[in-house]
mmCIF file of C-alpha atoms and ligand atoms in Angstrom:
data_model
loop_
_atom_site.group_PDB
_atom_site.id
_atom_site.type_symbol
_atom_site.label_atom_id
_atom_site.label_comp_id
_atom_site.label_asym_id
_atom_site.label_seq_id
_atom_site.Cartn_x
_atom_site.Cartn_y
_atom_site.Cartn_z
ATOM 1 C CA MET A 1 -0.321 0.522 0.212
ATOM 2 C CA SER A 2 0.999 3.537 -0.157
ATOM 3 C CA PRO A 3 0.512 6.069 1.799
ATOM 4 C CA GLN A 4 -2.617 7.814 0.949
ATOM 5 C CA LYS A 5 -3.276 11.584 0.864
ATOM 6 C CA SER A 6 -6.086 12.632 1.728
ATOM 7 C CA ASP A 7 -5.851 10.563 5.014
ATOM 8 C CA MET A 8 -3.180 13.509 6.470
ATOM 9 C CA SER A 9 -6.783 15.920 7.482
ATOM 10 C CA GLU A 10 -7.614 12.795 10.076
ATOM 11 C CA ASN A 11 -4.519 13.667 12.694
ATOM 12 C CA ASN A 12 -2.507 16.644 13.855
ATOM 13 C CA SER A 13 0.330 14.375 13.119
ATOM 14 C CA HIS A 14 3.330 15.240 10.607
ATOM 15 C CA LEU A 15 2.960 11.712 10.397
ATOM 16 C CA PRO A 16 1.228 10.554 6.509
ATOM 17 C CA ALA A 17 -1.268 7.911 7.212
ATOM 18 C CA LEU A 18 -0.080 4.433 5.821
ATOM 19 C CA ILE A 19 -3.237 3.323 6.176
ATOM 20 C CA SER A 20 -6.181 4.644 7.412
ATOM 21 C CA ARG A 21 -8.795 4.657 10.923
ATOM 22 C CA SER A 22 -11.433 4.220 8.618
ATOM 23 C CA GLN A 23 -9.450 0.911 6.894
ATOM 24 C CA ILE A 24 -8.476 -0.592 9.299
ATOM 25 C CA GLU A 25 -11.676 -0.820 11.082
ATOM 26 C CA THR A 26 -12.889 -1.590 7.644
ATOM 27 C CA ARG A 27 -10.550 -4.391 7.587
ATOM 28 C CA VAL A 28 -10.379 -5.410 10.858
ATOM 29 C CA THR A 29 -14.761 -6.105 11.070
ATOM 30 C CA GLU A 30 -13.565 -8.489 7.854
ATOM 31 C CA ILE A 31 -11.235 -10.295 9.530
ATOM 32 C CA GLY A 32 -13.557 -10.475 12.375
ATOM 33 C CA ARG A 33 -16.066 -12.031 10.123
ATOM 34 C CA GLU A 34 -13.580 -14.489 9.116
ATOM 35 C CA ILE A 35 -12.645 -15.864 12.471
ATOM 36 C CA THR A 36 -16.066 -16.158 13.208
ATOM 37 C CA ASP A 37 -16.603 -18.511 10.745
ATOM 38 C CA HIS A 38 -14.205 -19.926 10.468
ATOM 39 C CA PHE A 39 -14.194 -21.130 13.770
ATOM 40 C CA ALA A 40 -18.018 -21.363 14.488
ATOM 41 C CA GLY A 41 -19.567 -23.152 17.073
ATOM 42 C CA LYS A 42 -15.632 -24.070 18.978
ATOM 43 C CA GLU A 43 -14.174 -22.094 21.752
ATOM 44 C CA LEU A 44 -11.476 -19.843 20.994
ATOM 45 C CA THR A 45 -8.659 -18.676 23.756
ATOM 46 C CA VAL A 46 -7.126 -15.315 21.421
ATOM 47 C CA ILE A 47 -3.788 -14.839 22.707
ATOM 48 C CA GLY A 48 -2.547 -11.332 22.172
ATOM 49 C CA LEU A 49 2.032 -10.547 21.827
ATOM 50 C CA LEU A 50 2.657 -7.428 23.549
ATOM 51 C CA LYS A 51 2.896 -4.750 23.589
ATOM 52 C CA GLY A 52 2.105 -3.700 19.813
ATOM 53 C CA CYS A 53 -0.949 -6.376 19.654
ATOM 54 C CA PHE A 54 -2.885 -4.786 22.297
ATOM 55 C CA ILE A 55 -5.367 -2.491 20.092
ATOM 56 C CA PHE A 56 -5.718 -4.615 17.293
ATOM 57 C CA MET A 57 -6.421 -7.139 19.610
ATOM 58 C CA ALA A 58 -9.066 -5.181 21.443
ATOM 59 C CA ASP A 59 -10.814 -4.622 18.056
ATOM 60 C CA LEU A 60 -10.499 -8.071 16.662
ATOM 61 C CA VAL A 61 -11.829 -9.878 19.788
ATOM 62 C CA ARG A 62 -15.188 -7.480 19.870
ATOM 63 C CA ALA A 63 -15.372 -8.611 16.201
ATOM 64 C CA ILE A 64 -15.238 -11.951 17.458
ATOM 65 C CA HIS A 65 -18.683 -13.239 18.253
ATOM 66 C CA LEU A 66 -17.930 -16.961 19.632
ATOM 67 C CA PRO A 67 -17.515 -17.131 22.810
ATOM 68 C CA VAL A 68 -13.523 -16.498 23.775
ATOM 69 C CA HIS A 69 -10.837 -16.979 26.329
ATOM 70 C CA ILE A 70 -7.530 -13.873 26.407
ATOM 71 C CA ASP A 71 -4.295 -14.395 27.308
ATOM 72 C CA PHE A 72 -1.522 -11.810 26.330
ATOM 73 C CA MET A 73 2.351 -12.716 26.517
ATOM 74 C CA GLU A 74 5.401 -10.351 26.400
ATOM 75 C CA ILE A 75 9.140 -12.129 24.668
ATOM 76 C CA SER A 76 11.694 -9.690 23.900
ATOM 77 C CA SER A 77 13.882 -9.884 20.900
ATOM 78 C CA TYR A 78 17.369 -9.965 21.701
ATOM 79 C CA GLY A 79 19.076 -7.614 18.616
ATOM 80 C CA ASP A 80 18.779 -3.741 17.942
ATOM 81 C CA ALA A 81 15.160 -2.477 18.277
ATOM 82 C CA GLN A 82 13.898 -3.096 14.555
ATOM 83 C CA GLN A 83 16.275 -5.135 13.497
ATOM 84 C CA SER A 84 14.475 -8.733 14.678
ATOM 85 C CA SER A 85 17.448 -11.017 15.185
ATOM 86 C CA GLY A 86 14.759 -14.185 15.459
ATOM 87 C CA ILE A 87 15.655 -15.322 19.634
ATOM 88 C CA ILE A 88 13.630 -14.354 21.892
ATOM 89 C CA LYS A 89 13.162 -14.385 25.499
ATOM 90 C CA ILE A 90 9.749 -15.038 26.956
ATOM 91 C CA VAL A 91 9.061 -11.493 29.828
ATOM 92 C CA LYS A 92 5.450 -13.180 30.285
ATOM 93 C CA ASP A 93 4.841 -15.979 30.007
ATOM 94 C CA LEU A 94 0.616 -17.187 29.549
ATOM 95 C CA ARG A 95 -2.397 -17.330 32.619
ATOM 96 C CA HIS A 96 -3.730 -20.357 31.288
ATOM 97 C CA SER A 97 -2.814 -24.029 29.694
ATOM 98 C CA ILE A 98 -3.981 -23.717 26.060
ATOM 99 C CA GLU A 99 -4.125 -27.712 25.859
ATOM 100 C CA ASP A 100 -6.253 -29.226 23.726
ATOM 101 C CA ARG A 101 -8.059 -25.053 23.328
ATOM 102 C CA HIS A 102 -8.563 -24.056 20.087
ATOM 103 C CA VAL A 103 -5.903 -20.724 19.412
ATOM 104 C CA LEU A 104 -5.295 -17.693 17.747
ATOM 105 C CA LEU A 105 -2.681 -16.152 18.536
ATOM 106 C CA VAL A 106 -2.530 -11.960 17.984
ATOM 107 C CA GLU A 107 0.872 -10.214 16.250
ATOM 108 C CA ASP A 108 0.963 -6.776 15.121
ATOM 109 C CA ILE A 109 3.027 -7.318 12.748
ATOM 110 C CA VAL A 110 5.392 -9.451 10.180
ATOM 111 C CA ASP A 111 8.337 -8.608 8.698
ATOM 112 C CA THR A 112 11.408 -11.121 8.373
ATOM 113 C CA GLY A 113 8.563 -14.432 10.752
ATOM 114 C CA LEU A 114 11.631 -15.683 13.014
ATOM 115 C CA THR A 115 9.365 -13.966 16.129
ATOM 116 C CA LEU A 116 6.253 -15.905 14.802
ATOM 117 C CA ASN A 117 8.501 -19.131 14.660
ATOM 118 C CA HIS A 118 9.743 -19.043 17.487
ATOM 119 C CA VAL A 119 6.963 -18.432 19.357
ATOM 120 C CA MET A 120 4.616 -20.731 17.287
ATOM 121 C CA GLU A 121 7.153 -23.784 17.526
ATOM 122 C CA LEU A 122 6.728 -22.494 22.299
ATOM 123 C CA LEU A 123 3.138 -22.932 21.325
ATOM 124 C CA GLU A 124 2.397 -26.227 19.914
ATOM 125 C CA THR A 125 4.131 -28.100 22.112
ATOM 126 C CA ARG A 126 1.751 -26.956 24.744
ATOM 127 C CA ARG A 127 -0.390 -29.590 23.168
ATOM 128 C CA PRO A 128 -3.315 -27.188 21.688
ATOM 129 C CA ALA A 129 -6.287 -28.253 19.443
ATOM 130 C CA SER A 130 -5.543 -26.355 16.474
ATOM 131 C CA LEU A 131 -2.951 -22.953 16.319
ATOM 132 C CA HIS A 132 -3.655 -20.329 13.788
ATOM 133 C CA ILE A 133 -2.033 -16.874 13.384
ATOM 134 C CA ALA A 134 -4.410 -13.678 12.609
ATOM 135 C CA ALA A 135 -1.400 -10.036 12.439
ATOM 136 C CA LEU A 136 -2.717 -6.802 11.702
ATOM 137 C CA LEU A 137 0.770 -6.092 9.230
ATOM 138 C CA VAL A 138 2.869 -8.560 7.091
ATOM 139 C CA LYS A 139 5.512 -7.486 5.843
ATOM 140 C CA GLU A 140 7.054 -7.833 1.676
ATOM 141 C CA VAL A 141 7.663 -11.522 2.675
ATOM 142 C CA LYS A 142 11.599 -12.212 2.642
ATOM 143 C CA GLN A 143 11.019 -15.906 2.392
ATOM 144 C CA GLU A 144 8.393 -17.865 2.666
ATOM 145 C CA LEU A 145 6.625 -18.082 5.892
ATOM 146 C CA ARG A 146 7.617 -21.389 8.270
ATOM 147 C CA TYR A 147 3.205 -20.823 9.981
ATOM 148 C CA PRO A 148 1.130 -18.919 7.518
ATOM 149 C CA VAL A 149 -0.682 -16.393 8.364
ATOM 150 C CA GLU A 150 -4.130 -17.331 7.519
ATOM 151 C CA PHE A 151 -6.062 -14.306 8.839
ATOM 152 C CA ARG A 152 -3.777 -11.199 8.130
ATOM 153 C CA GLY A 153 -5.105 -7.350 7.510
ATOM 154 C CA PHE A 154 -3.076 -5.845 5.293
ATOM 155 C CA ASP A 155 -0.112 -6.682 3.517
ATOM 156 C CA ILE A 156 2.449 -3.801 3.203
ATOM 157 C CA GLU A 157 5.891 -2.845 1.480
ATOM 158 C CA ASP A 158 9.091 -2.927 3.745
ATOM 159 C CA HIS A 159 8.516 -0.153 5.110
ATOM 160 C CA PHE A 160 9.150 0.519 9.381
ATOM 161 C CA VAL A 161 5.967 1.232 10.700
ATOM 162 C CA VAL A 162 3.881 3.154 13.532
ATOM 163 C CA GLY A 163 0.847 3.471 15.473
ATOM 164 C CA TYR A 164 -2.348 1.395 16.317
ATOM 165 C CA GLY A 165 -0.336 0.424 18.823
ATOM 166 C CA LEU A 166 3.627 -0.228 17.456
ATOM 167 C CA ASP A 167 5.586 1.652 18.587
ATOM 168 C CA TYR A 168 9.225 3.758 17.563
ATOM 169 C CA ARG A 169 11.149 4.815 20.926
ATOM 170 C CA GLY A 170 7.488 3.772 22.571
ATOM 171 C CA TYR A 171 6.225 6.429 20.924
ATOM 172 C CA TYR A 172 3.325 6.986 18.679
ATOM 173 C CA ARG A 173 1.373 3.731 19.744
ATOM 174 C CA ASN A 174 -1.242 5.685 20.693
ATOM 175 C CA LEU A 175 -1.727 6.853 16.995
ATOM 176 C CA ASN A 176 -5.060 5.699 15.251
ATOM 177 C CA TYR A 177 -3.934 4.957 13.162
ATOM 178 C CA VAL A 178 -0.457 3.129 10.742
ATOM 179 C CA ALA A 179 2.025 5.418 9.756
ATOM 180 C CA ILE A 180 5.615 5.178 8.041
ATOM 181 C CA VAL A 181 8.713 6.725 10.220
ATOM 182 C CA GLU A 182 10.525 7.606 8.141
ATOM 183 C CA ALA A 183 14.525 8.358 8.692
ATOM 184 C CA GLU A 184 13.345 12.411 8.557
ATOM 185 C CA SER A 185 10.320 12.553 10.728
ATOM 186 C CA GLN A 186 12.067 9.735 13.774
ATOM 187 C CA MET A 187 14.092 12.394 15.264
ATOM 188 C CA LYS A 188 11.475 14.926 15.861
ATOM 189 C CA LEU A 189 8.916 12.466 18.603
ATOM 190 C CA PHE A 190 6.463 15.210 17.741
HETATM 191 P P1 5GP B 1 9.658 -10.628 12.650
HETATM 192 O O1 5GP B 1 10.531 -12.150 13.934
HETATM 193 O O2 5GP B 1 8.878 -11.281 11.776
HETATM 194 O O3 5GP B 1 11.443 -9.792 11.895
HETATM 195 O O4 5GP B 1 9.553 -9.243 13.626
HETATM 196 C C1 5GP B 1 7.993 -8.881 14.352
HETATM 197 C C2 5GP B 1 8.315 -7.766 15.165
HETATM 198 O O5 5GP B 1 9.598 -6.675 15.382
HETATM 199 C C3 5GP B 1 7.044 -7.725 15.878
HETATM 200 O O6 5GP B 1 6.243 -8.000 16.828
HETATM 201 C C4 5GP B 1 7.609 -6.407 15.637
HETATM 202 O O7 5GP B 1 7.464 -6.177 17.177
HETATM 203 C C5 5GP B 1 8.363 -5.951 14.962
HETATM 204 N N1 5GP B 1 8.675 -5.241 13.831
HETATM 205 C C6 5GP B 1 9.110 -6.079 12.619
HETATM 206 N N2 5GP B 1 8.418 -4.396 11.958
HETATM 207 C C7 5GP B 1 8.197 -3.027 12.437
HETATM 208 C C8 5GP B 1 7.780 -2.534 12.025
HETATM 209 O O8 5GP B 1 7.627 -1.639 10.992
HETATM 210 N N3 5GP B 1 7.322 -1.167 12.869
HETATM 211 C C9 5GP B 1 7.290 -1.456 15.091
HETATM 212 N N4 5GP B 1 7.045 -0.360 15.581
HETATM 213 N N5 5GP B 1 7.712 -3.375 14.918
HETATM 214 C C10 5GP B 1 7.857 -3.580 13.826
#
């Protein structure tokens, strides 16, 4: 997707929208419907990967019309802030067992897919009845993703993005749309 000039009016920030609030709203409702249909008649455990998932997940679960349990996991990735090393450490583990549960893992953005690989491998060892992935954003695939992202919001080009839960140095998570952070705007946080 490319930045939309018409969406610039809907914010006070210096960052133009790549994906507007209304585009996100429409898509999240659609994904919620896809998930509801896919898991019809079942209960779902929705696991959010903190912190980036928190806004997407809050909207997504309200668009899923099934009995759901919610849990969260926080992991940290070694390496610099903008580059995933794929080596992760669990900072906060799940509170509940997922054995025999239908699990939907919610991720903010998939870049290299390394984070997902590690988390999915770990969750598989806990014997869920099924394990699926929902991600708001999927960057241009650099290699085949080992685990398919069945429920995805938007495919985007390889830019560093913020907003709607995603941060740059801890900021911008509360932006209600998704924007690209270019080198120049990285210097100016507000
Ligand atoms: P992966 O392991 O797939 O390369 O990276 C996934 C994680 O890296 C995401 O959960 C997110 O925390 C971070 N990440 C990757 N790309 C971006 C981006 O464009 N913006 C932000 N804010 N975080 C990103």
